[in-house]
Coordinates of C-alpha atoms in Angstrom, one line a residue:
M30 CA 38.9 28.9 -32.5
I31 CA 36.8 25.7 -32.6
S32 CA 33.2 26.6 -32.1
L33 CA 31.1 24.9 -29.5
L34 CA 28.8 23.5 -32.2
L35 CA 31.6 21.5 -33.7
V36 CA 32.6 20.2 -30.4
A37 CA 29.1 19.1 -29.8
V38 CA 28.8 17.3 -32.9
A39 CA 32.0 15.6 -32.5
L40 CA 31.1 14.2 -29.1
L41 CA 27.5 13.3 -30.1
P42 CA 28.4 9.6 -31.2
F43 CA 30.1 9.1 -27.7
T44 CA 27.0 10.4 -26.0
F45 CA 24.7 7.8 -27.7
A46 CA 27.3 5.2 -27.0
A47 CA 27.3 5.8 -23.3
P48 CA 25.6 3.2 -21.1
Q49 CA 21.8 4.1 -20.6
L50 CA 19.6 3.2 -17.8
D51 CA 16.8 0.7 -18.7
A52 CA 13.8 2.7 -19.5
G53 CA 10.6 1.4 -18.1
V54 CA 12.2 -1.2 -15.7
I55 CA 12.0 -0.6 -12.2
H56 CA 13.2 -3.2 -9.5
V57 CA 10.8 -3.0 -6.4
P58 CA 11.8 -4.5 -3.2
I59 CA 9.2 -6.5 -1.4
V60 CA 8.6 -7.3 2.2
R61 CA 8.4 -10.6 3.7
R62 CA 6.9 -10.9 7.2
S63 CA 6.7 -14.2 9.2
Q64 CA 5.7 -15.5 12.5
T65 CA 6.6 -18.6 14.3
N66 CA 3.3 -20.2 14.7
R67 CA 2.5 -21.3 11.0
V68 CA 1.0 -24.8 11.5
A69 CA -1.7 -23.9 13.7
N70 CA -3.3 -21.9 10.8
L71 CA -2.9 -24.4 8.2
P72 CA -6.6 -25.4 7.9
N73 CA -7.7 -21.9 7.5
A74 CA -5.1 -21.6 4.8
V75 CA -6.2 -24.7 3.1
K76 CA -9.7 -23.6 3.2
A77 CA -9.0 -20.2 1.7
L78 CA -7.0 -21.6 -1.2
R79 CA -10.0 -24.0 -2.1
A80 CA -12.4 -21.3 -2.0
K81 CA -10.2 -19.1 -4.2
Y82 CA -10.2 -21.6 -7.0
G83 CA -13.6 -23.2 -6.4
Y84 CA -12.6 -26.5 -4.9
Q85 CA -14.1 -28.8 -2.3
P86 CA -12.6 -31.3 -0.2
T87 CA -12.5 -34.9 -1.4
N88 CA -16.0 -36.6 -1.2
A89 CA -17.6 -33.2 -0.5
P90 CA -20.8 -32.2 -2.1
Y91 CA -20.4 -30.8 -5.7
P92 CA -22.1 -27.4 -5.7
K93 CA -22.4 -25.1 -8.7
R94 CA -19.7 -22.4 -9.0
A95 CA -20.9 -19.2 -7.4
N96 CA -21.3 -16.2 -9.6
T97 CA -19.5 -14.1 -7.2
A98 CA -15.6 -14.0 -7.1
T99 CA -14.1 -15.9 -4.2
V100 CA -11.0 -14.5 -2.7
P101 CA -9.6 -16.9 0.2
I102 CA -7.4 -15.5 2.8
T103 CA -5.3 -16.6 5.8
D104 CA -5.8 -15.1 9.2
E105 CA -3.4 -12.5 10.5
E106 CA -1.6 -15.1 12.9
N107 CA -0.2 -16.6 9.8
D108 CA 1.6 -13.1 9.4
S109 CA 3.8 -13.8 6.3
S110 CA 3.4 -12.4 2.9
Y111 CA 5.3 -11.0 -0.1
S112 CA 3.8 -7.4 -0.3
G113 CA 4.8 -4.1 -2.1
V114 CA 4.2 -0.6 -1.2
V115 CA 1.5 0.9 -3.3
S116 CA 0.3 4.6 -3.4
I117 CA -3.2 5.7 -4.2
G118 CA -4.8 9.0 -4.6
T119 CA -3.7 12.7 -4.9
P120 CA -1.9 13.5 -2.7
P121 CA -0.7 9.8 -2.5
Q122 CA -1.5 7.5 0.4
D123 CA 0.6 4.5 0.8
F124 CA -0.3 0.8 1.6
N125 CA 1.3 -2.6 1.8
L126 CA -0.6 -4.7 -0.5
I127 CA -0.2 -8.5 -1.1
L128 CA 1.3 -9.1 -4.8
D129 CA -0.9 -11.9 -6.1
T130 CA -0.5 -13.6 -9.6
G131 CA -3.5 -15.7 -8.7
S132 CA -6.1 -12.8 -8.9
S133 CA -6.7 -9.7 -10.9
D134 CA -8.3 -7.0 -8.8
L135 CA -7.0 -4.1 -6.7
W136 CA -8.8 -3.4 -3.3
V137 CA -7.8 -1.6 -0.4
A138 CA -9.5 -1.0 3.0
T139 CA -10.8 2.5 3.4
S140 CA -11.3 4.8 6.5
S141 CA -15.1 4.1 6.3
C142 CA -14.2 0.4 7.3
T143 CA -13.9 0.5 10.9
S144 CA -10.7 -1.0 12.2
C145 CA -10.2 -3.1 9.1
A146 CA -6.5 -2.3 8.5
A147 CA -3.7 -0.4 10.3
T148 CA -3.4 1.9 7.2
E149 CA -6.6 2.8 5.5
F150 CA -7.5 4.8 2.5
T151 CA -9.1 8.1 3.1
T152 CA -11.1 8.9 -0.1
S153 CA -11.9 12.3 1.0
K154 CA -8.4 13.4 1.2
S155 CA -7.8 12.3 -2.4
S156 CA -8.7 15.0 -5.2
T157 CA -8.6 12.4 -7.9
Y158 CA -10.9 9.8 -6.3
Q159 CA -14.1 9.0 -8.2
S160 CA -16.8 6.7 -7.0
S161 CA -19.1 4.8 -9.1
G162 CA -21.9 5.0 -6.4
S163 CA -22.6 1.4 -6.7
S164 CA -21.7 -1.6 -4.4
L165 CA -19.7 -4.8 -5.0
Q166 CA -19.0 -7.8 -2.8
I167 CA -16.2 -10.3 -3.1
N168 CA -16.5 -13.6 -1.3
Y169 CA -13.7 -15.3 0.2
G170 CA -13.3 -18.9 1.7
S171 CA -13.1 -17.3 5.2
G172 CA -15.0 -14.1 4.7
S173 CA -15.7 -11.4 2.4
V174 CA -14.9 -7.8 1.3
K175 CA -17.6 -5.2 0.2
G176 CA -17.1 -1.8 -1.2
T177 CA -17.5 0.5 -3.9
P178 CA -16.0 0.2 -7.4
S179 CA -14.1 3.3 -7.9
Q180 CA -11.3 5.0 -9.7
D181 CA -8.1 6.8 -8.6
T182 CA -4.4 7.5 -9.5
V183 CA -2.4 4.5 -8.5
S184 CA 1.5 4.3 -8.5
F185 CA 3.7 1.3 -8.0
G186 CA 7.4 1.1 -8.5
G187 CA 7.7 4.5 -10.2
F188 CA 4.8 3.8 -12.6
T189 CA 1.6 5.6 -12.6
I190 CA -1.9 4.9 -13.9
T191 CA -4.6 7.5 -13.7
Q192 CA -8.2 6.4 -13.2
Q193 CA -7.1 3.0 -12.3
E194 CA -10.1 1.0 -11.3
L195 CA -10.2 -0.4 -7.7
L196 CA -12.6 -1.5 -5.0
A197 CA -12.7 0.9 -2.0
A198 CA -13.6 -1.6 0.7
S199 CA -16.1 -0.4 3.3
S200 CA -16.4 -3.7 5.2
L201 CA -14.5 -7.0 5.6
T202 CA -15.0 -10.0 7.6
S203 CA -13.1 -9.8 10.9
G204 CA -9.6 -11.3 10.4
L205 CA -9.5 -11.0 6.7
L206 CA -6.4 -8.9 6.8
D207 CA -3.5 -8.8 9.4
S208 CA -2.7 -5.5 11.0
V209 CA 0.2 -4.5 8.5
L210 CA -1.8 -5.2 5.2
S211 CA -4.2 -3.0 3.6
G212 CA -5.5 -5.0 0.7
I213 CA -4.4 -6.9 -2.5
M214 CA -2.9 -6.1 -5.9
G215 CA -3.8 -8.7 -8.3
L216 CA -1.3 -9.7 -11.0
G217 CA -3.5 -11.9 -13.2
F218 CA -5.3 -11.1 -16.5
N219 CA -8.3 -8.9 -16.8
T220 CA -10.5 -11.9 -18.0
I221 CA -10.7 -12.9 -14.3
S222 CA -11.3 -9.7 -12.7
A223 CA -14.3 -9.3 -10.4
L224 CA -14.5 -5.7 -11.4
N225 CA -14.1 -6.3 -15.0
A226 CA -11.1 -4.0 -14.9
T227 CA -7.7 -3.9 -16.4
P228 CA -5.0 -4.8 -13.7
F229 CA -2.5 -2.1 -13.0
W230 CA 0.4 -4.2 -14.7
Q231 CA -1.7 -4.8 -17.8
A232 CA -2.6 -1.1 -18.0
L233 CA 1.0 -0.2 -18.0
Y234 CA 1.5 -2.7 -20.7
N235 CA -1.3 -1.4 -22.8
A236 CA -0.1 2.3 -22.4
N237 CA 3.3 1.2 -23.5
Q238 CA 5.0 2.2 -20.2
L239 CA 7.0 -1.0 -20.0
S240 CA 10.3 -1.8 -21.8
Q241 CA 9.2 -5.4 -22.0
P242 CA 5.8 -6.9 -21.7
L243 CA 6.4 -8.7 -18.5
F244 CA 7.3 -8.5 -14.9
S245 CA 9.5 -10.8 -12.7
F246 CA 9.9 -12.1 -9.2
Y247 CA 12.7 -13.1 -6.9
L248 CA 11.1 -14.5 -3.7
E249 CA 13.6 -14.8 -0.8
R250 CA 13.5 -17.7 1.7
L251 CA 13.3 -17.1 5.4
I252 CA 13.6 -20.2 7.5
D253 CA 13.7 -20.8 11.3
Q254 CA 13.8 -17.2 12.4
A255 CA 13.1 -17.3 16.1
V256 CA 11.9 -13.7 16.2
T257 CA 11.2 -11.9 12.9
D258 CA 9.3 -8.6 12.5
T259 CA 10.0 -7.7 9.0
A260 CA 12.9 -8.8 6.6
S261 CA 13.7 -8.1 2.9
G262 CA 11.5 -10.4 0.9
G263 CA 13.1 -10.3 -2.7
T264 CA 12.2 -8.1 -5.5
L265 CA 9.4 -7.6 -8.2
T266 CA 10.7 -6.3 -11.5
L267 CA 8.2 -4.5 -13.7
G268 CA 8.9 -4.3 -17.5
G269 CA 12.0 -6.5 -17.4
T270 CA 14.2 -8.9 -15.4
N271 CA 17.2 -8.7 -13.1
S272 CA 20.0 -10.6 -14.4
S273 CA 21.9 -10.3 -11.1
L274 CA 19.5 -12.7 -9.6
Y275 CA 19.6 -15.6 -11.9
Q276 CA 22.0 -17.6 -14.0
G277 CA 21.7 -19.1 -17.3
S278 CA 18.7 -18.5 -19.6
I279 CA 15.2 -18.0 -18.9
E280 CA 13.1 -21.0 -20.0
Y281 CA 9.8 -19.7 -21.2
L282 CA 6.7 -22.0 -21.5
S283 CA 3.5 -20.9 -23.3
L284 CA 0.5 -20.4 -21.3
A285 CA -2.1 -23.3 -21.6
G286 CA -5.2 -21.9 -23.0
T287 CA -6.5 -18.2 -23.1
P288 CA -4.7 -15.8 -20.7
S289 CA -6.8 -15.9 -17.3
Y290 CA -4.7 -17.2 -14.5
W291 CA -1.0 -17.8 -15.4
L292 CA -1.6 -21.5 -16.4
L293 CA 0.8 -24.1 -17.2
N294 CA 0.6 -27.9 -17.3
V295 CA 2.5 -30.0 -14.9
N296 CA 4.6 -32.4 -17.0
S297 CA 6.3 -34.5 -14.4
L298 CA 6.9 -34.9 -10.6
S299 CA 9.3 -37.1 -8.6
V300 CA 9.7 -37.4 -5.0
Q301 CA 12.6 -39.0 -3.2
S302 CA 13.8 -39.8 -6.9
K303 CA 10.6 -41.8 -7.6
T304 CA 8.3 -40.9 -10.3
V305 CA 4.8 -39.8 -9.4
N306 CA 2.1 -40.0 -11.9
V307 CA 0.6 -36.4 -12.5
G308 CA -2.5 -37.9 -14.3
S309 CA -4.1 -36.6 -17.3
S310 CA -5.6 -33.4 -15.6
S311 CA -2.4 -31.3 -14.8
L312 CA -3.5 -27.6 -15.4
A313 CA -1.6 -25.5 -13.0
A314 CA -2.1 -22.0 -11.9
I315 CA 1.3 -20.3 -10.9
D316 CA 0.4 -18.3 -7.9
T317 CA 2.6 -15.9 -5.9
G318 CA -0.3 -15.4 -3.6
T319 CA -0.3 -19.1 -2.4
T320 CA 2.2 -20.6 0.0
L321 CA 2.0 -24.1 -0.7
I322 CA 1.5 -26.5 -3.6
A323 CA -2.1 -28.0 -4.1
A324 CA -2.4 -31.0 -6.0
P325 CA -5.2 -33.5 -6.9
S326 CA -6.3 -35.9 -4.3
T327 CA -4.6 -39.0 -6.1
V328 CA -1.5 -37.2 -6.7
A329 CA -1.0 -35.9 -3.3
A330 CA -1.6 -39.3 -1.9
D331 CA 1.0 -40.8 -4.2
V332 CA 3.4 -38.0 -3.3
W333 CA 3.4 -38.8 0.4
S334 CA 3.3 -42.6 -0.3
Q335 CA 7.0 -42.1 -1.3
V336 CA 7.9 -40.6 2.1
S337 CA 8.4 -43.1 4.7
G338 CA 6.5 -42.6 7.9
S339 CA 4.2 -39.9 6.4
V340 CA 0.4 -39.6 7.5
A341 CA -2.5 -38.1 6.2
L342 CA -4.0 -35.6 8.8
T343 CA -7.6 -35.6 9.8
G344 CA -10.3 -33.3 11.2
E345 CA -9.8 -29.6 10.3
Y346 CA -6.3 -30.7 8.9
E347 CA -7.9 -32.9 6.4
G348 CA -6.0 -32.6 3.0
L349 CA -2.6 -32.0 4.8
Y350 CA 0.1 -34.6 5.3
A351 CA 2.8 -34.8 7.9
F352 CA 6.2 -36.6 7.8
P353 CA 9.1 -37.3 10.3
C354 CA 10.7 -34.1 10.8
T355 CA 14.1 -35.6 10.5
T356 CA 13.4 -36.7 6.9
D357 CA 14.5 -34.4 3.9
V358 CA 11.6 -34.5 1.4
T359 CA 13.2 -33.9 -2.1
V360 CA 10.8 -33.0 -5.0
T361 CA 11.6 -32.1 -8.6
I362 CA 8.9 -30.8 -10.9
S363 CA 8.6 -29.9 -14.6
F364 CA 6.2 -28.0 -16.7
G365 CA 7.5 -29.6 -20.1
G366 CA 11.0 -28.0 -19.9
S367 CA 13.7 -28.4 -17.3
A368 CA 13.1 -30.4 -14.0
W369 CA 13.4 -28.0 -11.1
T370 CA 14.2 -29.1 -7.5
I371 CA 12.4 -27.9 -4.6
D372 CA 14.6 -27.3 -1.5
P373 CA 13.6 -29.7 1.2
A374 CA 13.4 -26.7 3.7
D375 CA 10.4 -25.5 1.6
M376 CA 8.8 -28.8 1.9
N377 CA 8.8 -28.7 5.8
I378 CA 6.2 -26.2 7.0
G379 CA 6.7 -26.9 10.7
S380 CA 6.1 -29.2 13.5
V381 CA 2.7 -30.7 14.1
P382 CA 1.5 -31.4 17.7
S383 CA 1.0 -35.0 18.6
S384 CA -2.6 -34.2 19.5
I385 CA -3.2 -33.6 15.7
S386 CA -0.8 -36.1 14.1
G387 CA -1.8 -38.9 16.5
S388 CA 1.9 -39.8 16.5
T389 CA 4.4 -40.2 19.5
S390 CA 7.2 -39.2 16.8
Q391 CA 7.8 -35.7 15.9
L392 CA 6.1 -34.9 12.5
C393 CA 6.1 -31.9 10.4
A394 CA 3.6 -30.5 8.0
G395 CA 4.4 -30.9 4.3
G396 CA 4.4 -28.3 1.6
I397 CA 2.2 -30.4 -1.0
F398 CA -1.4 -31.0 0.1
D399 CA -4.6 -32.4 -1.3
I400 CA -6.9 -29.6 -2.6
G401 CA -9.7 -31.8 -3.3
T402 CA -12.2 -31.8 -6.1
S403 CA -12.3 -29.1 -8.8
V404 CA -15.8 -27.3 -9.3
G405 CA -16.5 -26.9 -13.1
S406 CA -14.9 -28.3 -16.2
G407 CA -13.4 -27.4 -19.4
A408 CA -10.6 -25.1 -20.3
G409 CA -9.1 -22.7 -17.8
V410 CA -10.1 -24.7 -14.7
P411 CA -6.8 -25.5 -12.8
T412 CA -6.3 -28.9 -11.0
W413 CA -3.1 -27.7 -9.4
I414 CA -2.2 -24.5 -7.8
V415 CA 1.6 -24.1 -7.6
G416 CA 2.7 -21.5 -5.0
D417 CA 5.9 -20.1 -3.2
T418 CA 6.8 -23.6 -2.1
F419 CA 8.0 -23.9 -5.5
L420 CA 8.5 -20.3 -6.6
K421 CA 11.2 -19.5 -3.9
N422 CA 13.3 -22.0 -5.8
V423 CA 13.4 -20.3 -9.1
Y424 CA 13.5 -16.8 -10.8
S425 CA 10.0 -16.3 -12.2
V426 CA 8.9 -14.3 -15.2
F427 CA 5.2 -13.5 -16.1
R428 CA 5.2 -12.4 -19.8
A429 CA 2.0 -10.9 -21.5
N430 CA 3.1 -11.3 -25.2
P431 CA 3.7 -13.7 -26.3
A432 CA 1.8 -15.0 -23.2
A433 CA 4.1 -17.3 -21.2
V434 CA 5.7 -18.0 -17.7
G435 CA 9.4 -18.3 -17.5
F436 CA 11.7 -19.9 -15.0
A437 CA 15.5 -19.6 -14.3
Q438 CA 18.0 -21.0 -12.0
L439 CA 18.6 -18.6 -9.0
A440 CA 22.1 -16.9 -9.0
S441 CA 24.5 -18.5 -6.6
G442 CA 23.7 -17.5 -3.0
A443 CA 20.1 -16.3 -3.8
S444 CA 17.1 -17.4 -1.7
T445 CA 19.2 -18.5 1.1
S446 CA 17.9 -18.0 4.8
T447 CA 18.5 -14.5 6.0
T448 CA 18.3 -13.2 9.5
G449 CA 15.1 -11.3 10.3
T450 CA 15.1 -7.8 11.7
S451 CA 12.9 -5.5 13.7
T452 CA 14.6 -2.5 12.3
P453 CA 12.1 -0.5 10.1
N454 CA 12.1 -1.8 6.4
P455 CA 12.4 1.0 3.7
A456 CA 9.9 -1.2 1.7
K457 CA 7.3 -1.1 4.2
V458 CA 4.6 1.2 5.3
S459 CA 4.6 1.8 9.0
A460 CA 1.3 1.5 10.7
T461 CA 1.1 5.3 11.3
A462 CA 1.8 6.2 7.8
T463 CA -1.2 7.8 6.0
S464 CA 0.1 10.1 3.1
T465 CA 3.4 11.0 1.4
S466 CA 4.6 12.3 -1.6
S467 CA 5.4 9.4 -4.2
S468 CA 7.3 11.5 -6.5
S469 CA 10.6 11.1 -4.9
N470 CA 10.1 7.4 -3.7
P471 CA 10.8 4.6 -5.9
L472 CA 9.0 2.1 -3.8
L473 CA 5.6 3.8 -4.0
G474 CA 3.4 2.4 -6.3
A475 CA 0.0 1.9 -6.9
A476 CA -1.7 -1.3 -7.1
S477 CA -2.8 -3.3 -10.0
T478 CA -6.4 -4.1 -10.4
N479 CA -8.8 -6.2 -9.1
T480 CA -9.5 -9.6 -8.1
N481 CA -11.6 -11.8 -9.7
I482 CA -11.4 -15.1 -8.3
A483 CA -9.7 -13.5 -5.9
V484 CA -7.0 -13.9 -4.0
S485 CA -6.2 -16.5 -1.7
L486 CA -3.6 -14.9 0.1
T487 CA -3.1 -17.8 1.5
L488 CA -1.3 -19.7 3.5
L489 CA 1.2 -20.4 5.5
A490 CA 3.9 -18.7 4.4
S491 CA 5.6 -18.2 7.5
V492 CA 8.6 -19.8 7.7
A493 CA 9.6 -22.2 5.2
A494 CA 8.6 -20.5 2.6
C495 CA 6.3 -18.0 3.2
F496 CA 2.7 -18.1 3.9
T497 CA 2.1 -15.9 1.3
L498 CA -0.8 -13.9 0.9
L499 CA -3.3 -13.4 3.0
L500 CA -6.3 -12.2 1.5

């Protein structure tokens, strides 16, 4: 009679040869919300983005950079963002947080912050919450958030970090968050953290919890939806990539300078098949927390000079451009490797009222705008911010070591318009949710860390591409 031990030994090679699940790789669905009225909030979005990166409008005074971190936001009426479900505390409480590669801090509205968010963190209900007892304020372009630097257990996408540093927000400027969002998860490097903290994703990397030292995004496009409550927004993959969402190879480009923001140099740009001079200062922050593409003044003017019938908007819309809605604006951009094409749909943010455009023809706001004048100089100061207007057109990878950003062509059929739904989305925390167990839910997660420069949360991401983060 053959012993069980011999049978086990004989089958051992086949056991190791069997397919194994990727350790440490989690694909996290992200929710995209949108609202029909996106153009009206463009001025606030632009203002928030300028504040986030320390810019001033063209010809504006040239103040010194403030010592406090600036975190721009858009108001809740620009209700469109890419967010993930993050759980904080013991037992875990779940929150919709903006996923922002343009900042590095984690903060969440708490129950001591009156009517700050639909879902607020109750610190007294967490047995693992630790308060520093001190106070910190983060200033945004359109407001500020103030709270207590703290630590607690944070989980996101099945990963957990104990004693994760975060800001427990006790007061916010009115309108800083919309009703479905509770805060921000920064996905930049620790060097730009206002809390001087290690971001959640970086803590995972340092603890060797990730299969690979990277995370990747697929951002879906949601265009011209008449009524959309929530819809699938794509995926964030921690510790790896999702090969079903892209084709060909990933083209990695080394970061420009010391890791802080995810910085690349804009190498070339064409509009309507005509080359646009990007200038000698072309450092760009690759920012999932920004909806549009912000370019230096001379570049933005050159971009729109290639589009017949385009006009520079004035007043509170200064810096933005509009063009005939019937025109398809075709843009390609390169960061030193392949030239990537931006879908014309992403360049069309929506119709501009004639009272604003001053035109009797129907004009639409464009996806590239003039950010103004950079405050500061030297290495690490971006003159461009490349947001979701571009990122929806590629599969993007953010790699810590060696530090790089990678892009790949989307898989066939990816990033096409999808029909919105008012059906509850499994990747969304309902407004009534307060605390659930995260051990059985792969979508729960804690957020990253903090936000140095902070998050712009910006803009317009409603339809065409997402006005992405509101903070």
